Coordinates of N, CA and C and ligand atoms in Angstrom, one line a residue:
M1 N -32.2 11.5 1.1 CA -31.0 11.1 0.3 C -31.4 10.1 -0.8
K2 N -30.8 10.4 -2.0 CA -31.1 9.6 -3.1 C -30.1 8.5 -3.3
T3 N -29.8 7.8 -2.3 CA -28.8 6.7 -2.4 C -29.4 5.4 -1.9
L4 N -28.8 4.3 -2.3 CA -29.3 3.0 -1.8 C -28.7 2.7 -0.4
F5 N -27.4 2.9 -0.3 CA -26.8 2.6 1.0 C -25.8 3.6 1.5
V6 N -25.2 4.4 0.6 CA -24.2 5.3 1.1 C -24.8 6.5 1.9
G7 N -24.5 6.6 3.1 CA -25.0 7.7 3.9 C -26.4 7.4 4.6
Q8 N -26.9 6.2 4.3 CA -28.2 5.8 4.9 C -28.0 5.7 6.5
N9 N -26.8 5.2 6.9 CA -26.5 5.3 8.3 C -25.5 6.4 8.5
S10 N -26.0 7.5 9.1 CA -25.1 8.6 9.1 C -24.9 9.1 10.6
I11 N -23.6 9.2 10.9 CA -23.2 9.5 12.3 C -22.6 10.9 12.4
H12 N -23.4 11.8 13.0 CA -22.9 13.2 13.1 C -22.2 13.4 14.4
I13 N -21.0 13.9 14.4 CA -20.4 14.2 15.7 C -20.1 15.7 15.7
E14 N -20.5 16.3 16.8 CA -20.4 17.8 16.9 C -18.9 18.2 16.7
S15 N -18.0 17.6 17.3 CA -16.6 17.9 17.2 C -15.8 16.7 17.4
V16 N -14.7 16.5 16.6 CA -14.0 15.2 16.8 C -12.5 15.5 16.3
D17 N -11.6 14.7 16.8 CA -10.2 14.9 16.3 C -10.1 14.6 14.8
S18 N -10.5 13.4 14.4 CA -10.5 13.0 13.0 C -11.6 12.0 12.7
T19 N -12.4 12.3 11.7 CA -13.5 11.3 11.4 C -12.9 10.0 11.0
N20 N -11.7 10.0 10.3 CA -11.2 8.7 10.0 C -10.8 7.9 11.2
S21 N -10.2 8.5 12.2 CA -9.8 7.8 13.4 C -11.1 7.3 14.1
Y22 N -12.1 8.1 14.1 CA -13.3 7.8 14.8 C -14.0 6.6 14.2
A23 N -14.1 6.6 12.8 CA -14.7 5.5 12.1 C -13.9 4.2 12.3
S24 N -12.6 4.3 12.2 CA -11.7 3.1 12.4 C -11.9 2.5 13.8
E25 N -12.0 3.4 14.8 CA -12.2 2.9 16.1 C -13.6 2.2 16.3
M26 N -14.6 2.8 15.7 CA -15.9 2.2 15.7 C -15.9 0.8 15.1
L27 N -15.1 0.7 13.9 CA -15.1 -0.6 13.2 C -14.4 -1.7 14.0
R28 N -13.5 -1.2 14.9 CA -12.9 -2.2 15.8 C -13.9 -2.8 16.8
Q29 N -14.9 -2.0 17.1 CA -15.9 -2.4 18.1 C -17.2 -3.0 17.6
I30 N -17.7 -2.4 16.5 CA -18.9 -3.0 16.0 C -18.9 -3.1 14.5
A31 N -19.8 -3.9 13.9 CA -19.9 -4.0 12.4 C -20.8 -2.9 11.9
L32 N -20.3 -1.8 11.5 CA -21.1 -0.8 10.9 C -21.7 -1.2 9.6
P33 N -22.9 -0.9 9.2 CA -23.4 -1.2 7.9 C -22.6 -0.6 6.8
E34 N -22.5 -1.3 5.7 CA -21.7 -0.7 4.5 C -22.4 0.6 4.1
G35 N -21.6 1.6 3.9 CA -22.1 2.9 3.4 C -22.2 3.9 4.6
S36 N -21.9 3.4 5.8 CA -22.0 4.3 7.0 C -21.1 5.5 6.8
V37 N -21.6 6.6 7.2 CA -20.8 7.9 7.1 C -20.6 8.5 8.5
V38 N -19.4 8.8 8.8 CA -19.1 9.6 10.0 C -18.8 11.0 9.6
Y39 N -19.4 12.0 10.1 CA -19.1 13.4 9.6 C -19.2 14.4 10.8
T40 N -18.4 15.5 10.5 CA -18.4 16.6 11.5 C -18.2 17.9 10.7
F41 N -18.6 19.0 11.3 CA -18.3 20.3 10.7 C -17.2 21.0 11.6
N42 N -16.7 20.2 12.6 CA -15.7 20.7 13.4 C -14.6 19.7 13.7
Q43 N -13.7 19.5 12.8 CA -12.7 18.5 12.9 C -11.4 19.2 13.5
Q44 N -10.9 18.7 14.6 CA -9.9 19.4 15.3 C -8.5 19.0 14.8
K45 N -8.3 17.7 14.5 CA -7.0 17.2 14.1 C -7.1 16.3 12.9
G46 N -7.6 16.9 11.8 CA -7.7 16.1 10.6 C -6.4 15.6 10.1
R47 N -6.4 14.3 9.6 CA -5.2 13.7 9.2 C -5.1 13.7 7.7
G48 N -3.9 13.9 7.1 CA -3.7 13.9 5.7 C -2.8 12.8 5.3
Q49 N -2.5 12.8 4.0 CA -1.6 11.7 3.5 C -0.2 12.0 4.0
R50 N 0.6 10.9 4.1 CA 2.0 10.9 4.5 C 2.2 11.6 5.8
G51 N 1.2 11.3 6.7 CA 1.4 11.9 8.1 C 1.2 13.4 8.2
S52 N 0.7 14.0 7.1 CA 0.4 15.5 7.2 C -0.9 15.7 7.9
S53 N -1.2 17.0 8.2 CA -2.4 17.3 8.8 C -3.4 18.0 7.8
W54 N -4.7 18.0 8.2 CA -5.7 18.6 7.3 C -6.4 19.6 8.2
E55 N -6.2 20.9 7.9 CA -6.8 22.0 8.7 C -8.1 22.4 8.1
S56 N -9.0 22.8 9.0 CA -10.3 23.2 8.6 C -11.0 24.1 9.6
E57 N -11.4 25.3 9.2 CA -12.1 26.2 10.2 C -13.5 25.6 10.6
P58 N -13.9 25.7 11.8 CA -15.2 25.2 12.2 C -16.4 25.7 11.4
N59 N -17.3 24.8 11.1 CA -18.5 25.1 10.3 C -18.3 25.7 8.9
M60 N -17.2 25.4 8.3 CA -16.9 25.9 7.0 C -16.9 24.9 5.9
N61 N -16.5 23.7 6.3 CA -16.1 22.7 5.3 C -16.7 21.3 5.6
V62 N -16.7 20.5 4.6 CA -17.1 19.1 4.7 C -15.9 18.2 5.1
A63 N -16.2 17.4 6.1 CA -15.2 16.4 6.5 C -15.9 15.1 6.9
L64 N -15.7 14.1 6.1 CA -16.5 12.9 6.4 C -15.6 11.6 6.1
S65 N -16.1 10.5 6.7 CA -15.4 9.2 6.4 C -16.5 8.2 6.1
L66 N -16.3 7.6 5.0 CA -17.2 6.6 4.5 C -16.7 5.2 4.7
V67 N -17.5 4.3 5.2 CA -17.1 3.0 5.5 C -17.6 2.0 4.4
L68 N -16.7 1.3 3.8 CA -17.1 0.3 2.7 C -16.4 -1.0 3.1
Y69 N -17.0 -2.1 2.5 CA -16.5 -3.4 2.6 C -16.2 -4.0 1.3
P70 N -15.1 -3.5 0.6 CA -14.9 -4.0 -0.8 C -14.2 -5.3 -0.7
K71 N -14.8 -6.3 -0.2 CA -14.2 -7.6 0.0 C -13.9 -8.4 -1.3
F72 N -14.5 -7.8 -2.3 CA -14.3 -8.4 -3.7 C -12.9 -7.9 -4.3
L73 N -12.2 -7.0 -3.6 CA -11.0 -6.5 -4.1 C -9.8 -7.1 -3.4
A74 N -8.8 -7.6 -4.3 CA -7.6 -8.1 -3.7 C -6.8 -6.9 -3.2
S75 N -5.9 -7.1 -2.3 CA -5.1 -6.0 -1.7 C -4.3 -5.3 -2.7
D76 N -3.8 -6.0 -3.8 CA -3.0 -5.2 -4.8 C -3.9 -4.4 -5.7
K77 N -5.2 -4.4 -5.4 CA -6.1 -3.6 -6.3 C -6.6 -2.3 -5.5
Q78 N -5.9 -2.0 -4.4 CA -6.4 -0.9 -3.6 C -6.5 0.4 -4.3
F79 N -5.7 0.6 -5.4 CA -5.7 1.8 -6.1 C -7.1 2.1 -6.7
L80 N -7.8 1.0 -7.0 CA -9.2 1.2 -7.6 C -10.1 2.0 -6.6
L81 N -9.9 1.9 -5.3 CA -10.6 2.7 -4.4 C -10.2 4.2 -4.5
T82 N -8.9 4.4 -4.7 CA -8.4 5.8 -4.9 C -9.1 6.4 -6.1
K83 N -9.1 5.6 -7.2 CA -9.8 6.1 -8.4 C -11.3 6.4 -8.1
T84 N -11.9 5.5 -7.5 CA -13.4 5.6 -7.2 C -13.7 6.9 -6.5
A85 N -12.9 7.1 -5.4 CA -13.2 8.2 -4.5 C -12.8 9.5 -5.1
S86 N -11.7 9.6 -5.8 CA -11.3 10.8 -6.4 C -12.2 11.2 -7.5
L87 N -12.6 10.2 -8.3 CA -13.6 10.6 -9.4 C -14.9 11.1 -8.8
A88 N -15.4 10.6 -7.7 CA -16.6 11.0 -7.1 C -16.5 12.5 -6.7
V89 N -15.4 12.8 -6.1 CA -15.2 14.2 -5.7 C -15.0 15.1 -6.9
A90 N -14.3 14.7 -7.9 CA -14.1 15.5 -9.1 C -15.5 15.6 -9.8
D91 N -16.3 14.6 -9.8 CA -17.6 14.7 -10.5 C -18.4 15.8 -9.8
L92 N -18.4 15.8 -8.5 CA -19.1 16.9 -7.7 C -18.6 18.3 -8.1
M93 N -17.3 18.4 -8.1 CA -16.7 19.7 -8.3 C -17.1 20.2 -9.7
S94 N -17.1 19.2 -10.7 CA -17.5 19.6 -12.0 C -18.9 20.0 -12.1
E95 N -19.8 19.3 -11.4 CA -21.2 19.6 -11.4 C -21.4 21.0 -10.9
I96 N -20.7 21.4 -9.9 CA -20.9 22.7 -9.3 C -20.2 23.8 -10.1
L97 N -19.0 23.5 -10.6 CA -18.2 24.6 -11.2 C -18.3 24.7 -12.7
D98 N -18.6 23.6 -13.4 CA -18.6 23.7 -14.9 C -19.7 24.6 -15.3
G99 N -19.4 25.4 -16.2 CA -20.4 26.4 -16.7 C -20.4 27.7 -16.0
R100 N -19.7 27.7 -14.8 CA -19.7 29.0 -14.1 C -18.6 29.9 -14.7
H101 N -17.5 29.2 -15.1 CA -16.4 29.9 -15.6 C -15.6 29.0 -16.5
K102 N -15.4 29.5 -17.7 CA -14.9 28.5 -18.7 C -13.5 28.1 -18.4
N103 N -12.8 28.8 -17.6 CA -11.4 28.4 -17.3 C -11.2 27.5 -16.1
Y104 N -12.3 27.1 -15.5 CA -12.1 26.2 -14.3 C -11.9 24.8 -14.8
R105 N -10.7 24.3 -14.5 CA -10.4 22.9 -14.8 C -10.3 22.0 -13.6
V106 N -11.2 21.1 -13.4 CA -11.2 20.2 -12.3 C -10.3 19.0 -12.6
K107 N -9.2 18.8 -11.8 CA -8.3 17.8 -12.1 C -8.0 16.9 -10.9
I108 N -7.5 15.7 -11.1 CA -7.1 14.9 -10.0 C -5.5 14.9 -10.0
K109 N -4.9 15.4 -9.0 CA -3.5 15.4 -8.9 C -3.1 14.1 -8.3
W110 N -2.4 13.3 -9.0 CA -2.0 11.9 -8.5 C -1.4 12.0 -7.1
P111 N -1.8 11.1 -6.2 CA -2.8 10.0 -6.5 C -4.3 10.5 -6.3
N112 N -4.5 11.4 -5.4 CA -6.0 11.7 -5.1 C -6.3 13.0 -4.5
D113 N -5.5 14.0 -4.9 CA -5.8 15.4 -4.6 C -6.7 16.0 -5.6
I114 N -7.7 16.7 -5.2 CA -8.6 17.3 -6.2 C -8.2 18.8 -6.4
Y115 N -7.9 19.2 -7.6 CA -7.4 20.5 -7.9 C -8.4 21.2 -8.8
V116 N -8.5 22.5 -8.6 CA -9.2 23.4 -9.6 C -8.1 24.3 -10.1
N117 N -7.8 24.2 -11.3 CA -6.6 24.8 -11.9 C -5.4 24.5 -11.1
E118 N -4.7 25.4 -10.5 CA -3.5 25.1 -9.7 C -3.7 25.1 -8.2
R119 N -4.9 25.0 -7.8 CA -5.1 25.0 -6.3 C -6.0 23.8 -5.8
K120 N -5.6 23.4 -4.6 CA -6.3 22.2 -4.1 C -7.6 22.5 -3.3
I121 N -8.6 21.8 -3.7 CA -9.9 22.1 -3.1 C -10.4 20.9 -2.2
A122 N -9.8 19.8 -2.4 CA -10.2 18.6 -1.6 C -9.1 17.6 -1.5
G123 N -9.0 16.9 -0.3 CA -8.0 15.9 -0.1 C -8.7 14.6 0.4
I124 N -8.1 13.5 0.1 CA -8.6 12.2 0.4 C -7.6 11.3 1.2
L125 N -8.1 10.7 2.2 CA -7.2 9.8 3.0 C -7.9 8.5 3.1
I126 N -7.4 7.5 2.4 CA -8.1 6.1 2.4 C -7.3 5.2 3.3
E127 N -7.9 4.6 4.2 CA -7.3 3.7 5.1 C -7.9 2.3 5.0
N128 N -7.2 1.3 4.5 CA -7.8 0.0 4.3 C -7.3 -1.0 5.3
T129 N -8.1 -1.9 5.7 CA -7.7 -3.0 6.6 C -7.7 -4.2 5.7
L130 N -6.6 -4.9 5.7 CA -6.4 -6.1 4.8 C -6.6 -7.4 5.6
R131 N -7.1 -8.4 5.0 CA -7.1 -9.7 5.6 C -7.0 -10.8 4.6
E132 N -6.0 -11.6 4.8 CA -5.7 -12.7 3.8 C -5.7 -12.2 2.4
S133 N -4.9 -11.1 2.2 CA -4.8 -10.5 0.8 C -6.1 -10.0 0.2
L134 N -7.1 -9.8 1.0 CA -8.3 -9.1 0.5 C -8.5 -7.8 1.3
I135 N -9.3 -6.9 0.8 CA -9.6 -5.7 1.6 C -10.8 -6.0 2.4
Q136 N -10.6 -6.0 3.7 CA -11.7 -6.3 4.7 C -12.6 -5.1 4.8
N137 N -12.0 -4.0 5.1 CA -12.8 -2.7 5.1 C -12.0 -1.6 4.7
S138 N -12.7 -0.5 4.3 CA -12.0 0.7 3.8 C -12.7 1.9 4.5
V139 N -11.9 2.8 5.0 CA -12.4 4.0 5.5 C -11.9 5.1 4.6
I140 N -12.8 5.7 3.9 CA -12.5 6.7 2.9 C -12.8 8.1 3.5
G141 N -11.7 8.8 3.8 CA -11.9 10.1 4.4 C -11.8 11.2 3.4
I142 N -12.7 12.1 3.4 CA -12.7 13.2 2.4 C -12.8 14.6 3.1
G143 N -12.0 15.5 2.8 CA -12.0 16.9 3.3 C -12.2 17.8 2.1
L144 N -13.3 18.6 2.1 CA -13.6 19.4 1.0 C -13.8 20.8 1.4
N145 N -13.0 21.7 0.8 CA -13.1 23.2 1.2 C -14.4 23.8 0.6
V146 N -15.3 24.2 1.4 CA -16.6 24.7 0.9 C -16.7 26.3 1.1
N147 N -16.8 26.7 2.3 CA -17.1 28.1 2.6 C -15.9 28.9 3.2
Q148 N -14.9 28.2 3.5 CA -13.7 28.9 4.1 C -13.0 29.7 3.0
V149 N -12.6 30.9 3.3 CA -12.0 31.7 2.2 C -10.6 32.1 2.6
E150 N -10.1 31.9 3.8 CA -8.8 32.2 4.2 C -8.0 31.0 4.6
F151 N -6.9 30.8 4.0 CA -6.2 29.5 4.3 C -4.8 29.7 4.9
G152 N -4.5 30.8 5.4 CA -3.2 31.1 6.1 C -2.0 30.5 5.5
S153 N -1.5 29.4 6.1 CA -0.2 28.9 5.6 C -0.3 28.2 4.2
S154 N -1.5 27.8 3.9 CA -1.6 27.0 2.7 C -2.1 27.9 1.5
I155 N -1.2 28.6 0.9 CA -1.7 29.5 -0.2 C -2.2 28.7 -1.4
K156 N -1.9 27.5 -1.5 CA -2.3 26.7 -2.7 C -3.7 26.1 -2.5
A157 N -4.4 26.4 -1.4 CA -5.7 25.9 -1.1 C -6.8 26.8 -1.7
V158 N -7.9 26.3 -2.0 CA -9.0 27.1 -2.6 C -10.3 26.4 -2.1
S159 N -11.4 27.2 -2.2 CA -12.7 26.6 -1.8 C -13.8 26.9 -2.8
L160 N -14.9 26.3 -2.7 CA -16.0 26.6 -3.6 C -16.5 28.0 -3.5
A161 N -16.5 28.5 -2.2 CA -17.0 29.9 -2.0 C -16.0 30.9 -2.7
E162 N -14.7 30.6 -2.6 CA -13.7 31.5 -3.2 C -13.9 31.5 -4.7
L163 N -14.1 30.3 -5.3 CA -14.2 30.2 -6.7 C -15.5 30.8 -7.3
T164 N -16.6 30.7 -6.5 CA -17.9 31.1 -7.0 C -18.4 32.4 -6.4
G165 N -17.8 32.9 -5.3 CA -18.3 34.1 -4.6 C -19.7 33.8 -4.0
K166 N -20.0 32.5 -3.7 CA -21.3 32.1 -3.1 C -21.1 31.3 -1.9
E167 N -22.0 31.3 -1.0 CA -22.0 30.4 0.1 C -22.8 29.1 -0.2
F168 N -22.3 28.0 0.3 CA -23.0 26.7 0.1 C -23.6 26.1 1.4
S169 N -24.6 25.4 1.2 CA -25.1 24.6 2.4 C -24.2 23.3 2.5
L170 N -23.6 23.2 3.6 CA -22.7 22.1 3.8 C -23.4 20.7 3.7
M171 N -24.6 20.7 4.2 CA -25.4 19.5 4.2 C -25.7 19.1 2.7
Q172 N -26.1 20.1 1.9 CA -26.4 19.8 0.5 C -25.2 19.3 -0.3
V173 N -24.1 20.0 0.0 CA -22.9 19.6 -0.7 C -22.5 18.2 -0.3
Q174 N -22.6 17.9 1.0 CA -22.2 16.6 1.5 C -23.2 15.5 0.9
E175 N -24.4 15.8 0.9 CA -25.4 14.7 0.3 C -25.1 14.4 -1.1
R176 N -24.8 15.5 -1.9 CA -24.5 15.3 -3.3 C -23.2 14.5 -3.5
L177 N -22.3 14.8 -2.6 CA -21.0 14.0 -2.6 C -21.2 12.5 -2.4
L178 N -22.1 12.2 -1.4 CA -22.4 10.8 -1.1 C -23.1 10.2 -2.3
E179 N -23.9 10.9 -3.0 CA -24.6 10.3 -4.2 C -23.5 10.0 -5.3
F180 N -22.6 10.9 -5.5 CA -21.5 10.6 -6.5 C -20.6 9.4 -6.0
L181 N -20.4 9.4 -4.7 CA -19.6 8.3 -4.2 C -20.2 6.9 -4.4
E182 N -21.5 6.9 -4.2 CA -22.3 5.6 -4.4 C -22.2 5.3 -5.9
A183 N -22.5 6.2 -6.7 CA -22.5 5.9 -8.2 C -21.2 5.4 -8.6
R184 N -20.1 6.0 -8.2 CA -18.8 5.5 -8.6 C -18.4 4.1 -8.0
Y185 N -18.9 3.9 -6.7 CA -18.6 2.7 -6.1 C -19.4 1.5 -6.7
L186 N -20.6 1.9 -7.2 CA -21.4 0.8 -7.9 C -20.7 0.5 -9.2
Q187 N -20.1 1.4 -9.8 CA -19.3 1.1 -11.1 C -18.2 0.1 -10.7
L188 N -17.5 0.4 -9.6 CA -16.4 -0.5 -9.2 C -17.0 -1.9 -8.9
K189 N -18.1 -1.9 -8.2 CA -18.6 -3.2 -7.8 C -19.1 -4.0 -9.1
A190 N -19.6 -3.3 -10.1 CA -20.0 -3.9 -11.3 C -18.8 -4.2 -12.3
N191 N -17.6 -4.0 -11.7 CA -16.4 -4.3 -12.5 C -16.2 -3.4 -13.8
K192 N -16.8 -2.2 -13.7 CA -16.7 -1.3 -14.9 C -15.3 -0.6 -14.8
L193 N -14.3 -1.4 -14.9 CA -12.9 -0.9 -14.7 C -12.4 0.0 -15.8
E194 N -12.8 -0.3 -17.0 CA -12.4 0.6 -18.1 C -13.0 2.0 -18.0
T195 N -14.2 2.0 -17.5 CA -14.9 3.3 -17.3 C -14.2 4.1 -16.3
L196 N -13.8 3.5 -15.2 CA -13.1 4.2 -14.1 C -11.7 4.6 -14.5
D197 N -11.0 3.7 -15.2 CA -9.6 4.0 -15.6 C -9.6 5.1 -16.6
N198 N -10.5 5.1 -17.6 CA -10.5 6.2 -18.6 C -10.9 7.5 -18.0
A199 N -11.9 7.5 -17.1 CA -12.3 8.7 -16.4 C -11.2 9.3 -15.6
Y200 N -10.5 8.4 -14.9 CA -9.4 8.9 -14.0 C -8.3 9.5 -14.9
L201 N -7.9 8.8 -16.0 CA -6.9 9.3 -16.9 C -7.2 10.7 -17.5
E202 N -8.5 10.8 -17.8 CA -9.0 12.0 -18.4 C -8.9 13.2 -17.4
R203 N -9.0 12.9 -16.2 CA -8.9 13.9 -15.1 C -7.5 14.2 -14.6
L204 N -6.6 13.3 -15.0 CA -5.3 13.4 -14.4 C -4.5 14.7 -14.6
Y205 N -4.2 15.3 -13.6 CA -3.5 16.6 -13.6 C -2.1 16.5 -14.3
R206 N -1.8 17.3 -15.2 CA -0.5 17.4 -15.9 C -0.3 16.1 -16.8
K207 N -1.3 15.4 -17.1 CA -1.1 14.3 -18.0 C -0.8 14.8 -19.4
G208 N 0.3 14.2 -20.0 CA 0.7 14.5 -21.3 C 1.4 15.9 -21.4
V209 N 1.8 16.4 -20.3 CA 2.4 17.8 -20.3 C 3.8 17.7 -19.7
W210 N 4.8 18.2 -20.3 CA 6.1 18.2 -19.8 C 6.2 19.2 -18.6
A211 N 6.8 18.7 -17.5 CA 6.9 19.6 -16.3 C 8.0 19.1 -15.4
E212 N 8.3 19.9 -14.4 CA 9.5 19.6 -13.5 C 9.1 18.8 -12.3
Y213 N 9.9 17.8 -11.9 CA 9.6 17.0 -10.8 C 10.9 16.8 -10.0
I214 N 10.8 16.3 -8.8 CA 12.1 16.0 -8.0 C 11.9 14.6 -7.5
S215 N 13.0 13.8 -7.7 CA 13.1 12.5 -7.2 C 14.5 12.2 -6.7
S216 N 14.7 11.7 -5.5 CA 16.0 11.4 -4.9 C 16.9 12.7 -5.0
G217 N 16.3 13.8 -4.7 CA 17.1 15.1 -4.7 C 17.4 15.7 -6.1
Q218 N 17.0 15.0 -7.1 CA 17.3 15.5 -8.5 C 16.1 16.1 -9.1
T219 N 16.3 17.2 -9.8 CA 15.2 17.8 -10.5 C 15.3 17.4 -12.0
F220 N 14.1 17.0 -12.5 CA 14.1 16.5 -13.9 C 12.8 16.8 -14.6
E221 N 12.9 16.8 -15.9 CA 11.6 17.0 -16.7 C 11.0 15.6 -17.0
G222 N 9.7 15.6 -16.8 CA 9.0 14.4 -17.1 C 7.6 14.7 -17.7
K223 N 7.0 13.7 -18.3 CA 5.7 13.8 -18.8 C 4.8 12.6 -18.3
I224 N 3.8 12.9 -17.5 CA 3.0 11.9 -17.0 C 2.2 11.2 -18.1
T225 N 2.3 9.9 -18.1 CA 1.5 9.2 -19.2 C 0.4 8.3 -18.6
G226 N 0.4 8.1 -17.3 CA -0.7 7.3 -16.7 C -0.3 6.7 -15.4
V227 N -1.0 5.7 -14.9 CA -0.7 5.1 -13.7 C -0.7 3.6 -13.9
S228 N 0.1 2.9 -13.1 CA 0.2 1.4 -13.2 C -1.0 0.8 -12.5
S229 N -1.2 -0.5 -12.6 CA -2.4 -1.1 -11.9 C -2.3 -1.0 -10.4
T230 N -1.1 -0.9 -9.9 CA -0.9 -0.8 -8.4 C -0.9 0.7 -8.0
G231 N -1.1 1.6 -9.0 CA -1.2 3.0 -8.7 C 0.0 3.8 -8.7
K232 N 1.1 3.2 -9.3 CA 2.3 4.0 -9.4 C 2.2 5.0 -10.6
L233 N 2.8 6.2 -10.4 CA 2.7 7.2 -11.4 C 3.7 6.9 -12.6
R234 N 3.2 6.8 -13.8 CA 4.0 6.4 -14.9 C 4.4 7.7 -15.7
M235 N 5.7 7.8 -15.9 CA 6.2 9.0 -16.5 C 7.2 8.7 -17.6
E236 N 7.2 9.6 -18.6 CA 8.2 9.5 -19.7 C 9.2 10.5 -19.4
L237 N 10.5 10.2 -19.6 CA 11.6 11.1 -19.3 C 12.1 11.7 -20.7
T238 N 12.9 12.7 -20.6 CA 13.3 13.4 -21.9 C 14.2 12.4 -22.7
N239 N 14.8 11.4 -22.1 CA 15.6 10.5 -22.9 C 14.7 9.3 -23.4
S240 N 13.4 9.5 -23.3 CA 12.4 8.5 -23.8 C 12.2 7.3 -22.8
E241 N 13.0 7.3 -21.8 CA 12.9 6.2 -20.8 C 11.5 6.3 -20.1
V242 N 10.9 5.2 -19.7 CA 9.6 5.3 -19.0 C 9.9 4.8 -17.5
R243 N 9.5 5.6 -16.6 CA 9.7 5.2 -15.2 C 8.4 5.3 -14.4
E244 N 8.4 4.5 -13.3 CA 7.2 4.5 -12.4 C 7.7 4.9 -11.0
F245 N 6.8 5.7 -10.4 CA 7.2 6.3 -9.1 C 6.1 6.0 -8.1
D246 N 6.5 5.6 -6.8 CA 5.4 5.6 -5.8 C 5.4 6.9 -5.0
M247 N 4.4 7.0 -4.1 CA 4.2 8.3 -3.4 C 5.4 8.9 -2.8
R248 N 6.3 8.1 -2.2 CA 7.4 8.6 -1.5 C 8.6 9.0 -2.5
E249 N 8.4 8.6 -3.7 CA 9.6 8.8 -4.6 C 9.6 10.0 -5.5
I250 N 8.5 10.8 -5.4 CA 8.4 11.9 -6.4 C 7.7 13.1 -5.8
V251 N 8.2 14.3 -6.1 CA 7.6 15.5 -5.7 C 7.2 16.4 -6.9
F252 N 6.0 16.9 -6.9 CA 5.7 17.8 -8.0 C 6.2 19.2 -7.7
T253 N 6.9 19.9 -8.6 CA 7.4 21.2 -8.3 C 6.3 22.3 -8.6
Ligands
BTN1 C1 -4.7 15.0 2.1 O1 -4.9 15.8 1.3 O2 -3.5 14.8 2.6 C2 -5.8 14.2 2.7 C3 -6.7 14.9 3.6 C4 -7.9 14.1 4.0 C5 -8.7 14.9 5.0 C6 -10.0 14.2 5.4 S1 -11.1 15.2 6.4 C7 -12.1 13.8 6.8 C8 -11.1 12.7 7.0 N1 -10.7 12.6 8.4 C9 -9.3 12.9 8.5 O3 -8.7 12.9 9.6 N2 -8.8 13.1 7.3 C10 -9.8 12.9 6.3

């Protein structure tokens, strides 16, 4: 592994309900070194955002949780971890996909879904433990569709194999992902916030494009202009009003 600390302590579990739950439980019992990674190729009950589930066929995909101690971040700066993690996944997708097909666009759908064109290839679930308004520890869970090609209920899902017609080594994809995670986390630690903010905005799905959304049961047209420092989605409405939405307040149609 070409990393300083991310993935240097790596805990492989044959099969587990959720790597995030497992890592969090471990953290309650012992002090894992920063950069520890819990991973499995057989996750039974993966958890997603907003209480949803994350499905994955055995031995097909990457599912890992990275443990970080971003004690330098105040709790109102949690969204910086979202930017860090989603950029790392997008970096990896770009590295693999760019040049293969000129029409593949790797985007981050706010707040942290990774999309290739109109389909989701990876999801992220970040669970932070706060203490005295600082982030004590962070469990960054990433699920990445690699070799699975059938997604049953979720027609909007896609994988690397489906996009490229090729099978990938899960271990190699995972190791490269950890390298990108470390690189982006080092940028965060070095306070390179402008770099992270600009890269995130550049990747933001539907930025600057008029599209339909739903909020409080109402369908409306809006144009994403960016995100606030706390991670709210900033949008311009057709009457030129600017509004900010949190995760529970808006649905992409
Ligand atoms: C989402 O898109 O809603 C987030 C999905 C996150 C899935 C990953 S897989 C590894 C880690 N363990 C979990 O239980 N969830 C995350």
